[in-house]
Amino acid sequence: MAGEWHCEKRTLSKYESFPRENESVLESGCLSIIVLGASGDLAKKKTFPALFNLYRQGFLQSNEVHIFGYARTKISDEELRDRIQGYLPGGKERTEDVSNFLQLIKYVSGTYDAPEGFQVLDIAISEHEISKNSTDGSSRRLFYLALPPSVYPPVCKMIKKYAMNKSHLGGWTRIVVEKPFGKDLASAEELSSQIGELFEESQIYRIDHYLGKELVQNLLVLRFANRFFLPLWNRDNIANVQIVFREDFGTEGRGGYFDQYGIIRDIIQNHLLQVLCLVAMEKPVSTKPEHIRDEKVKVLQSVVPIKDEEVVLGQYEGYKDDPTVPDNSNTPTFASVILHIHNERWEGVPFILKAGKALNSRKAEIRVQFKDVPGDIFKCQKQGRNEFVIRLQPSEAIYMKLTVKQPGLEMSTAQSELDLSYNQRYQGVVIPEAYERLILDTIKGDQQHFVRRDELKAAWEIFTPLLHRVDDGEIKSLPYKPGSRGPAEADKLLEKAGYVQTHGYIWIPPTL
C-alpha cells in the first residue's frame, strides 16, 4: 500500500537505486523539462548530468521527453550540446547514449524579465507536445531554475503568464528552485510570498541536495525499521550528536560570492539542519511526504534560541587574499554551533553542527555519541564511548564503535567497530547522485525530500538572530590555519558540550 515501507531481502542489480516498476516515470502525456540558466555551471555540472543518468537508466524515454535549455547567452542548440557533452559520463567519447541524449536538447535564448523569450519558449514546448500527439492539457512541464534567487520572482512571473501547461486535464507545471532561499527570515519570507502568489505549494520544489544523498535517505529506515534503536534513541542514552561537514579546500575563486553568505547560510542553516531534523524527529504516521515534513517542522519549532557562548566562528588565513573579498570581511568560513531541542526526547542533549572550509580533511558525517557505561568493571572508559556513525561522504558507510576484548591471553579491551561500508557490501551497485533522485521525485510529484514553506520559515527563525549579530560584527571570526582542524576554541566548545574524544582509534574504510 502507498505510504508504507516494504522490507525484503534480495540481491540488488547494478542500477537498482530507484524502484523500477515501469520503464518510464510518466503516467500519460509527454514531459518537457526546461532548464533555466542552461549555460551556467550548476546546469552543466549537476542538472544535465543528472538528467542524462536518468535517461540512460530508462527513467526518461526519448519518445516522451524533451529537454529545453533557456538562458541569456546567444548560442545554438549544437553549441549548448557541445558545452554539456564534456560533463556527461562517456561524453568525451560521445557514446551512443550521449549522442541520443544530446539530440533531446533544444536551446532558446531570452532574458529573464521580458515576455518575448518566454513566448518563444512556450511555442517550442507546444510544438514538441503536438509532435508527440499529446492531448491538450495532459502534458507535463518541469521548470528547473538553475539561477540566482534574485531572478526567481521575475522568472516565475514569466512562466506563470506565458509558459504554463494550458489546462488541468491531468497535466501539471512544477517549479524547482535552488538554495539559498533568502539570506534571513525577512528575505526568505518575501521570496516565498512572491513565488507563493504565483504557484501552489504543491507545485514548488525547494531543492536541498543533501536530502537526496543515499545515507541521508537511509536515516528514517535505520531509525524506524530496526527495533534495537527505538529504546536507545533518546536523552537517557545519548550524550551528544555531531553533524559535521568538512572541506579540505577554500573558496577557490568564489570568494566574492561566498562572502555574501558565509558558511552558516551556505551549509549549516540548510544542509546540516535538514539532517538534524531526520536524526531528531519523531516517528511519522506514515511515509507520506506531508506526514514526514510535519514531524520535521515540529523539531525545528522545538529548537531554543542560540546562545553566543555556544558558537565559535572562524576564517582561514588567506581568505581575504582573494581580490573579490573585502579586506575587513568578518564572514565565517568555519562555524561550530550548539543547538538544543526542548522536548521530552532530547532535553539536555547538545546537537553540534559544525562546518568549515580549508580544513585538514574532507568528509560529512553524523556522529551519535552514547553515554558512559554505568559501573564500568573493565575500566575502559578512557578508550572512548560507544558511537554510531553515519558517513555521508566520501566512502559511504555506517559503523558502530564499541569496546571488545583484545585477542590474546590477557583480559584487555580495545575499541573496534561493526561496519557496513557501502563499497564493500554493495559491490557493483551504482549509488545515484542526489540530483538524479530529486529530479525523479519531482517528476513523480513526491515532495518528501523537498523543503516546505513553513519548514523553511522555522529554519530561518532559528538562525536569523545569530546571523544578524555576525553581520553586525558582534561575534568575530577567529583566524585558523588552512589544513588545520579549525580554531582551537571549537575543540574547547566540543569538550564543553560533553563530547569525549576517542584516543588511539581511527576508523579505516575496509578494502575490497
PDB file of C-alpha atoms in Angstrom, residues 239-499:
ATOM      1  CA  ALA A 239      25.246  12.128  25.334  1.00  0.00           C
ATOM      2  CA  ASN A 240      25.555  14.332  22.247  1.00  0.00           C
ATOM      3  CA  VAL A 241      25.107  14.381  18.473  1.00  0.00           C
ATOM      4  CA  GLN A 242      27.520  15.886  15.953  1.00  0.00           C
ATOM      5  CA  ILE A 243      26.610  16.695  12.357  1.00  0.00           C
ATOM      6  CA  VAL A 244      29.795  17.645  10.535  1.00  0.00           C
ATOM      7  CA  PHE A 245      30.709  18.978   7.104  1.00  0.00           C
ATOM      8  CA  ARG A 246      34.406  19.479   6.298  1.00  0.00           C
ATOM      9  CA  GLU A 247      36.144  20.536   3.096  1.00  0.00           C
ATOM     10  CA  ASP A 248      39.899  20.500   2.555  1.00  0.00           C
ATOM     11  CA  PHE A 249      39.835  23.405   0.087  1.00  0.00           C
ATOM     12  CA  GLY A 250      38.894  27.068   0.323  1.00  0.00           C
ATOM     13  CA  THR A 251      36.561  29.229  -1.731  1.00  0.00           C
ATOM     14  CA  GLU A 252      38.555  28.524  -4.928  1.00  0.00           C
ATOM     15  CA  GLY A 253      37.827  31.753  -6.779  1.00  0.00           C
ATOM     16  CA  ARG A 254      34.260  32.020  -5.424  1.00  0.00           C
ATOM     17  CA  GLY A 255      35.279  34.295  -2.567  1.00  0.00           C
ATOM     18  CA  GLY A 256      33.176  37.263  -3.682  1.00  0.00           C
ATOM     19  CA  TYR A 257      30.019  35.126  -3.912  1.00  0.00           C
ATOM     20  CA  PHE A 258      30.757  33.187  -0.720  1.00  0.00           C
ATOM     21  CA  ASP A 259      31.410  36.393   1.223  1.00  0.00           C
ATOM     22  CA  GLN A 260      27.775  37.427   0.741  1.00  0.00           C
ATOM     23  CA  TYR A 261      26.604  34.320   2.593  1.00  0.00           C
ATOM     24  CA  GLY A 262      29.232  32.619   4.755  1.00  0.00           C
ATOM     25  CA  ILE A 263      29.363  29.044   5.997  1.00  0.00           C
ATOM     26  CA  ILE A 264      26.241  29.240   8.207  1.00  0.00           C
ATOM     27  CA  ARG A 265      23.963  30.307   5.364  1.00  0.00           C
ATOM     28  CA  ASP A 266      25.762  28.110   2.826  1.00  0.00           C
ATOM     29  CA  ILE A 267      25.846  24.831   4.767  1.00  0.00           C
ATOM     30  CA  ILE A 268      24.535  24.846   8.344  1.00  0.00           C
ATOM     31  CA  GLN A 269      21.151  26.596   8.070  1.00  0.00           C
ATOM     32  CA  ASN A 270      20.044  24.237   5.277  1.00  0.00           C
ATOM     33  CA  HIS A 271      22.048  21.033   4.720  1.00  0.00           C
ATOM     34  CA  LEU A 272      23.041  20.249   8.311  1.00  0.00           C
ATOM     35  CA  LEU A 273      19.764  21.458   9.800  1.00  0.00           C
ATOM     36  CA  GLN A 274      17.830  19.181   7.446  1.00  0.00           C
ATOM     37  CA  VAL A 275      19.938  16.240   8.615  1.00  0.00           C
ATOM     38  CA  LEU A 276      19.295  17.226  12.244  1.00  0.00           C
ATOM     39  CA  CYS A 277      15.541  17.052  11.584  1.00  0.00           C
ATOM     40  CA  LEU A 278      15.814  13.468  10.355  1.00  0.00           C
ATOM     41  CA  VAL A 279      18.012  12.462  13.312  1.00  0.00           C
ATOM     42  CA  ALA A 280      15.741  14.079  15.914  1.00  0.00           C
ATOM     43  CA  MET A 281      12.190  13.770  14.542  1.00  0.00           C
ATOM     44  CA  GLU A 282       9.503  11.547  15.987  1.00  0.00           C
ATOM     45  CA  LYS A 283       8.159   8.593  14.044  1.00  0.00           C
ATOM     46  CA  PRO A 284       5.717   9.862  11.408  1.00  0.00           C
ATOM     47  CA  VAL A 285       2.249   8.384  10.985  1.00  0.00           C
ATOM     48  CA  SER A 286       3.338   7.019   7.594  1.00  0.00           C
ATOM     49  CA  THR A 287       5.930   7.636   4.889  1.00  0.00           C
ATOM     50  CA  LYS A 288       3.650  10.064   3.088  1.00  0.00           C
ATOM     51  CA  PRO A 289       5.572  13.291   2.368  1.00  0.00           C
ATOM     52  CA  GLU A 290       3.335  15.554   4.445  1.00  0.00           C
ATOM     53  CA  HIS A 291       3.490  13.286   7.497  1.00  0.00           C
ATOM     54  CA  ILE A 292       7.300  13.287   7.384  1.00  0.00           C
ATOM     55  CA  ARG A 293       7.533  17.019   6.810  1.00  0.00           C
ATOM     56  CA  ASP A 294       5.103  17.679   9.671  1.00  0.00           C
ATOM     57  CA  GLU A 295       7.469  15.913  12.079  1.00  0.00           C
ATOM     58  CA  LYS A 296      10.482  17.828  10.748  1.00  0.00           C
ATOM     59  CA  VAL A 297       8.725  21.135  11.374  1.00  0.00           C
ATOM     60  CA  LYS A 298       7.961  20.090  14.967  1.00  0.00           C
ATOM     61  CA  VAL A 299      11.686  19.544  15.577  1.00  0.00           C
ATOM     62  CA  LEU A 300      12.591  22.974  14.208  1.00  0.00           C
ATOM     63  CA  GLN A 301       9.904  24.644  16.300  1.00  0.00           C
ATOM     64  CA  SER A 302      11.354  22.968  19.421  1.00  0.00           C
ATOM     65  CA  VAL A 303      14.872  24.407  18.978  1.00  0.00           C
ATOM     66  CA  VAL A 304      15.646  27.037  21.614  1.00  0.00           C
ATOM     67  CA  PRO A 305      17.425  30.333  20.759  1.00  0.00           C
ATOM     68  CA  ILE A 306      21.152  30.000  20.107  1.00  0.00           C
ATOM     69  CA  LYS A 307      23.478  31.393  22.787  1.00  0.00           C
ATOM     70  CA  ASP A 308      26.571  33.363  21.698  1.00  0.00           C
ATOM     71  CA  GLU A 309      28.772  31.376  24.094  1.00  0.00           C
ATOM     72  CA  GLU A 310      27.798  28.205  22.224  1.00  0.00           C
ATOM     73  CA  VAL A 311      29.072  29.499  18.886  1.00  0.00           C
ATOM     74  CA  VAL A 312      32.609  29.535  17.501  1.00  0.00           C
ATOM     75  CA  LEU A 313      33.292  31.219  14.159  1.00  0.00           C
ATOM     76  CA  GLY A 314      36.492  31.051  12.131  1.00  0.00           C
ATOM     77  CA  GLN A 315      38.017  32.420   8.952  1.00  0.00           C
ATOM     78  CA  TYR A 316      41.023  30.705   7.381  1.00  0.00           C
ATOM     79  CA  GLU A 317      44.195  32.702   6.875  1.00  0.00           C
ATOM     80  CA  GLY A 318      44.478  33.786   3.263  1.00  0.00           C
ATOM     81  CA  TYR A 319      40.716  34.023   2.685  1.00  0.00           C
ATOM     82  CA  LYS A 320      40.948  37.795   2.262  1.00  0.00           C
ATOM     83  CA  ASP A 321      43.773  37.456  -0.280  1.00  0.00           C
ATOM     84  CA  ASP A 322      41.023  36.908  -2.857  1.00  0.00           C
ATOM     85  CA  PRO A 323      40.618  40.327  -4.540  1.00  0.00           C
ATOM     86  CA  THR A 324      36.826  39.882  -4.591  1.00  0.00           C
ATOM     87  CA  VAL A 325      36.700  39.631  -0.763  1.00  0.00           C
ATOM     88  CA  PRO A 326      36.636  42.892   1.272  1.00  0.00           C
ATOM     89  CA  ASP A 327      39.714  43.500   3.423  1.00  0.00           C
ATOM     90  CA  ASN A 328      37.545  43.930   6.525  1.00  0.00           C
ATOM     91  CA  SER A 329      35.408  40.828   5.935  1.00  0.00           C
ATOM     92  CA  ASN A 330      34.143  39.055   9.057  1.00  0.00           C
ATOM     93  CA  THR A 331      32.414  36.335   7.006  1.00  0.00           C
ATOM     94  CA  PRO A 332      32.970  32.936   8.653  1.00  0.00           C
ATOM     95  CA  THR A 333      34.447  30.089   6.623  1.00  0.00           C
ATOM     96  CA  PHE A 334      34.097  27.884   9.719  1.00  0.00           C
ATOM     97  CA  ALA A 335      31.355  27.623  12.318  1.00  0.00           C
ATOM     98  CA  SER A 336      30.552  25.338  15.212  1.00  0.00           C
ATOM     99  CA  VAL A 337      27.087  25.891  16.696  1.00  0.00           C
ATOM    100  CA  ILE A 338      25.335  24.032  19.513  1.00  0.00           C
ATOM    101  CA  LEU A 339      21.574  23.620  19.222  1.00  0.00           C
ATOM    102  CA  HIS A 340      19.245  22.413  21.988  1.00  0.00           C
ATOM    103  CA  ILE A 341      15.862  20.794  21.360  1.00  0.00           C
ATOM    104  CA  HIS A 342      13.295  21.452  24.063  1.00  0.00           C
ATOM    105  CA  ASN A 343      11.183  18.311  24.073  1.00  0.00           C
ATOM    106  CA  GLU A 344      10.808  15.087  26.017  1.00  0.00           C
ATOM    107  CA  ARG A 345      13.134  13.026  23.832  1.00  0.00           C
ATOM    108  CA  TRP A 346      16.082  15.433  23.548  1.00  0.00           C
ATOM    109  CA  GLU A 347      16.044  17.733  26.579  1.00  0.00           C
ATOM    110  CA  GLY A 348      19.688  18.212  27.682  1.00  0.00           C
ATOM    111  CA  VAL A 349      21.302  16.616  24.594  1.00  0.00           C
ATOM    112  CA  PRO A 350      23.512  19.061  22.664  1.00  0.00           C
ATOM    113  CA  PHE A 351      23.403  18.893  18.865  1.00  0.00           C
ATOM    114  CA  ILE A 352      26.700  20.216  17.500  1.00  0.00           C
ATOM    115  CA  LEU A 353      26.517  21.457  13.913  1.00  0.00           C
ATOM    116  CA  LYS A 354      29.985  22.075  12.510  1.00  0.00           C
ATOM    117  CA  ALA A 355      31.075  23.101   9.021  1.00  0.00           C
ATOM    118  CA  GLY A 356      34.241  24.561   7.568  1.00  0.00           C
ATOM    119  CA  LYS A 357      36.424  25.146   4.554  1.00  0.00           C
ATOM    120  CA  ALA A 358      40.207  24.726   4.141  1.00  0.00           C
ATOM    121  CA  LEU A 359      40.333  22.100   6.901  1.00  0.00           C
ATOM    122  CA  ASN A 360      42.531  19.026   7.278  1.00  0.00           C
ATOM    123  CA  SER A 361      40.090  16.567   5.690  1.00  0.00           C
ATOM    124  CA  ARG A 362      37.019  16.257   3.514  1.00  0.00           C
ATOM    125  CA  LYS A 363      34.031  14.463   4.960  1.00  0.00           C
ATOM    126  CA  ALA A 364      30.418  14.770   6.021  1.00  0.00           C
ATOM    127  CA  GLU A 365      29.093  12.589   8.819  1.00  0.00           C
ATOM    128  CA  ILE A 366      26.613  12.172  11.645  1.00  0.00           C
ATOM    129  CA  ARG A 367      28.203  11.069  14.933  1.00  0.00           C
ATOM    130  CA  VAL A 368      25.900   9.955  17.749  1.00  0.00           C
ATOM    131  CA  GLN A 369      27.859   9.507  20.984  1.00  0.00           C
ATOM    132  CA  PHE A 370      26.305   7.424  23.757  1.00  0.00           C
ATOM    133  CA  LYS A 371      26.748   7.949  27.491  1.00  0.00           C
ATOM    134  CA  ASP A 372      29.297   6.089  29.609  1.00  0.00           C
ATOM    135  CA  VAL A 373      28.505   2.579  30.779  1.00  0.00           C
ATOM    136  CA  PRO A 374      27.427   2.756  34.431  1.00  0.00           C
ATOM    137  CA  GLY A 375      29.522   0.609  36.779  1.00  0.00           C
ATOM    138  CA  ASP A 376      32.466   0.170  34.371  1.00  0.00           C
ATOM    139  CA  ILE A 377      34.021  -3.054  35.693  1.00  0.00           C
ATOM    140  CA  PHE A 378      36.593  -3.222  32.856  1.00  0.00           C
ATOM    141  CA  LYS A 379      37.950   0.307  33.479  1.00  0.00           C
ATOM    142  CA  CYS A 380      37.786   1.040  29.766  1.00  0.00           C
ATOM    143  CA  GLN A 381      36.058   4.427  29.718  1.00  0.00           C
ATOM    144  CA  LYS A 382      39.295   6.188  28.770  1.00  0.00           C
ATOM    145  CA  GLN A 383      39.332   4.278  25.472  1.00  0.00           C
ATOM    146  CA  GLY A 384      36.182   6.039  24.370  1.00  0.00           C
ATOM    147  CA  ARG A 385      32.423   5.815  24.326  1.00  0.00           C
ATOM    148  CA  ASN A 386      30.139   3.873  22.046  1.00  0.00           C
ATOM    149  CA  GLU A 387      29.380   5.851  18.902  1.00  0.00           C
ATOM    150  CA  PHE A 388      27.043   5.319  15.976  1.00  0.00           C
ATOM    151  CA  VAL A 389      28.487   6.997  12.887  1.00  0.00           C
ATOM    152  CA  ILE A 390      26.865   7.566   9.502  1.00  0.00           C
ATOM    153  CA  ARG A 391      29.482   8.602   6.963  1.00  0.00           C
ATOM    154  CA  LEU A 392      27.659  10.596   4.265  1.00  0.00           C
ATOM    155  CA  GLN A 393      30.685  11.277   2.046  1.00  0.00           C
ATOM    156  CA  PRO A 394      33.151  10.167   0.867  1.00  0.00           C
ATOM    157  CA  SER A 395      33.332   6.372   1.377  1.00  0.00           C
ATOM    158  CA  GLU A 396      29.680   5.996   2.402  1.00  0.00           C
ATOM    159  CA  ALA A 397      29.427   3.836   5.493  1.00  0.00           C
ATOM    160  CA  ILE A 398      27.503   3.107   8.678  1.00  0.00           C
ATOM    161  CA  TYR A 399      29.528   1.852  11.627  1.00  0.00           C
ATOM    162  CA  MET A 400      29.151   1.369  15.363  1.00  0.00           C
ATOM    163  CA  LYS A 401      32.164   1.946  17.610  1.00  0.00           C
ATOM    164  CA  LEU A 402      32.162  -0.442  20.544  1.00  0.00           C
ATOM    165  CA  THR A 403      34.510  -1.945  23.132  1.00  0.00           C
ATOM    166  CA  VAL A 404      35.620  -5.564  22.684  1.00  0.00           C
ATOM    167  CA  LYS A 405      38.151  -7.917  24.251  1.00  0.00           C
ATOM    168  CA  GLN A 406      41.595  -7.654  22.704  1.00  0.00           C
ATOM    169  CA  PRO A 407      42.501 -11.091  21.246  1.00  0.00           C
ATOM    170  CA  GLY A 408      45.057 -12.929  23.400  1.00  0.00           C
ATOM    171  CA  LEU A 409      45.565 -14.373  26.866  1.00  0.00           C
ATOM    172  CA  GLU A 410      45.170 -11.084  28.705  1.00  0.00           C
ATOM    173  CA  MET A 411      41.748  -9.684  29.649  1.00  0.00           C
ATOM    174  CA  SER A 412      42.333  -6.329  27.987  1.00  0.00           C
ATOM    175  CA  THR A 413      39.885  -4.237  25.977  1.00  0.00           C
ATOM    176  CA  ALA A 414      40.086  -2.238  22.748  1.00  0.00           C
ATOM    177  CA  GLN A 415      37.858  -0.120  20.542  1.00  0.00           C
ATOM    178  CA  SER A 416      36.619  -1.738  17.336  1.00  0.00           C
ATOM    179  CA  GLU A 417      33.601  -1.413  15.049  1.00  0.00           C
ATOM    180  CA  LEU A 418      30.678  -3.120  13.420  1.00  0.00           C
ATOM    181  CA  ASP A 419      30.963  -1.817   9.890  1.00  0.00           C
ATOM    182  CA  LEU A 420      28.652  -1.520   6.887  1.00  0.00           C
ATOM    183  CA  SER A 421      30.800   0.057   4.177  1.00  0.00           C
ATOM    184  CA  TYR A 422      28.808   0.507   1.007  1.00  0.00           C
ATOM    185  CA  ASN A 423      31.698  -0.043  -1.421  1.00  0.00           C
ATOM    186  CA  GLN A 424      32.292  -3.461   0.112  1.00  0.00           C
ATOM    187  CA  ARG A 425      28.758  -4.585   0.884  1.00  0.00           C
ATOM    188  CA  TYR A 426      27.122  -3.325  -2.327  1.00  0.00           C
ATOM    189  CA  GLN A 427      29.783  -4.057  -4.911  1.00  0.00           C
ATOM    190  CA  GLY A 428      28.655  -3.135  -8.402  1.00  0.00           C
ATOM    191  CA  VAL A 429      25.661  -1.128  -7.175  1.00  0.00           C
ATOM    192  CA  VAL A 430      25.641   2.390  -8.548  1.00  0.00           C
ATOM    193  CA  ILE A 431      24.688   4.882  -5.842  1.00  0.00           C
ATOM    194  CA  PRO A 432      22.778   7.629  -7.648  1.00  0.00           C
ATOM    195  CA  GLU A 433      23.748  11.255  -7.382  1.00  0.00           C
ATOM    196  CA  ALA A 434      21.454  13.307  -5.175  1.00  0.00           C
ATOM    197  CA  TYR A 435      20.234  15.423  -8.101  1.00  0.00           C
ATOM    198  CA  GLU A 436      19.137  12.329 -10.048  1.00  0.00           C
ATOM    199  CA  ARG A 437      16.950  11.142  -7.213  1.00  0.00           C
ATOM    200  CA  LEU A 438      15.459  14.559  -6.514  1.00  0.00           C
ATOM    201  CA  ILE A 439      14.649  15.320 -10.148  1.00  0.00           C
ATOM    202  CA  LEU A 440      12.971  11.916 -10.409  1.00  0.00           C
ATOM    203  CA  ASP A 441      10.976  12.690  -7.244  1.00  0.00           C
ATOM    204  CA  THR A 442       9.874  15.975  -8.802  1.00  0.00           C
ATOM    205  CA  ILE A 443       8.609  14.213 -11.921  1.00  0.00           C
ATOM    206  CA  LYS A 444       6.741  11.714  -9.748  1.00  0.00           C
ATOM    207  CA  GLY A 445       5.269  14.504  -7.629  1.00  0.00           C
ATOM    208  CA  ASP A 446       6.881  13.223  -4.411  1.00  0.00           C
ATOM    209  CA  GLN A 447       7.730  16.198  -2.148  1.00  0.00           C
ATOM    210  CA  GLN A 448       9.110  14.178   0.773  1.00  0.00           C
ATOM    211  CA  HIS A 449      12.711  15.279   0.167  1.00  0.00           C
ATOM    212  CA  PHE A 450      11.945  18.924  -0.511  1.00  0.00           C
ATOM    213  CA  VAL A 451      11.638  21.828   1.899  1.00  0.00           C
ATOM    214  CA  ARG A 452       8.117  23.028   2.682  1.00  0.00           C
ATOM    215  CA  ARG A 453       7.424  26.735   3.206  1.00  0.00           C
ATOM    216  CA  ASP A 454       6.720  26.511   6.958  1.00  0.00           C
ATOM    217  CA  GLU A 455       9.814  24.331   7.343  1.00  0.00           C
ATOM    218  CA  LEU A 456      11.924  26.995   5.615  1.00  0.00           C
ATOM    219  CA  LYS A 457      10.461  29.695   7.845  1.00  0.00           C
ATOM    220  CA  ALA A 458      11.174  27.714  11.028  1.00  0.00           C
ATOM    221  CA  ALA A 459      14.783  27.126   9.929  1.00  0.00           C
ATOM    222  CA  TRP A 460      15.378  30.838   9.351  1.00  0.00           C
ATOM    223  CA  GLU A 461      13.766  31.692  12.704  1.00  0.00           C
ATOM    224  CA  ILE A 462      16.485  29.638  14.399  1.00  0.00           C
ATOM    225  CA  PHE A 463      19.468  31.254  12.682  1.00  0.00           C
ATOM    226  CA  THR A 464      18.412  34.806  11.740  1.00  0.00           C
ATOM    227  CA  PRO A 465      19.158  36.406  15.154  1.00  0.00           C
ATOM    228  CA  LEU A 466      22.641  34.833  15.179  1.00  0.00           C
ATOM    229  CA  LEU A 467      23.318  35.818  11.569  1.00  0.00           C
ATOM    230  CA  HIS A 468      22.364  39.435  12.236  1.00  0.00           C
ATOM    231  CA  ARG A 469      24.782  39.543  15.198  1.00  0.00           C
ATOM    232  CA  VAL A 470      27.529  38.130  12.969  1.00  0.00           C
ATOM    233  CA  ASP A 471      26.724  40.594  10.166  1.00  0.00           C
ATOM    234  CA  ASP A 472      26.858  43.468  12.683  1.00  0.00           C
ATOM    235  CA  GLY A 473      30.293  42.348  13.881  1.00  0.00           C
ATOM    236  CA  GLU A 474      29.102  41.421  17.383  1.00  0.00           C
ATOM    237  CA  ILE A 475      30.619  37.945  17.009  1.00  0.00           C
ATOM    238  CA  LYS A 476      34.070  37.838  15.435  1.00  0.00           C
ATOM    239  CA  SER A 477      35.529  35.138  13.197  1.00  0.00           C
ATOM    240  CA  LEU A 478      38.738  33.722  14.680  1.00  0.00           C
ATOM    241  CA  PRO A 479      41.701  33.079  12.350  1.00  0.00           C
ATOM    242  CA  TYR A 480      42.815  29.498  11.693  1.00  0.00           C
ATOM    243  CA  LYS A 481      45.483  27.963   9.505  1.00  0.00           C
ATOM    244  CA  PRO A 482      44.436  26.212   6.277  1.00  0.00           C
ATOM    245  CA  GLY A 483      44.818  22.450   6.675  1.00  0.00           C
ATOM    246  CA  SER A 484      44.053  22.537  10.407  1.00  0.00           C
ATOM    247  CA  ARG A 485      41.017  21.364  12.392  1.00  0.00           C
ATOM    248  CA  GLY A 486      39.774  24.949  12.593  1.00  0.00           C
ATOM    249  CA  PRO A 487      40.025  27.333  15.557  1.00  0.00           C
ATOM    250  CA  ALA A 488      41.229  25.681  18.771  1.00  0.00           C
ATOM    251  CA  GLU A 489      38.232  27.262  20.513  1.00  0.00           C
ATOM    252  CA  ALA A 490      35.951  24.931  18.538  1.00  0.00           C
ATOM    253  CA  ASP A 491      37.516  21.864  20.189  1.00  0.00           C
ATOM    254  CA  LYS A 492      37.056  23.513  23.592  1.00  0.00           C
ATOM    255  CA  LEU A 493      33.397  24.132  22.773  1.00  0.00           C
ATOM    256  CA  LEU A 494      33.032  20.474  21.797  1.00  0.00           C
ATOM    257  CA  GLU A 495      34.547  19.410  25.115  1.00  0.00           C
ATOM    258  CA  LYS A 496      32.261  21.828  26.970  1.00  0.00           C
ATOM    259  CA  ALA A 497      29.270  20.214  25.227  1.00  0.00           C
ATOM    260  CA  GLY A 498      30.298  16.878  26.739  1.00  0.00           C
ATOM    261  CA  TYR A 499      31.900  15.181  23.738  1.00  0.00           C
TER     262      TYR A 499
END
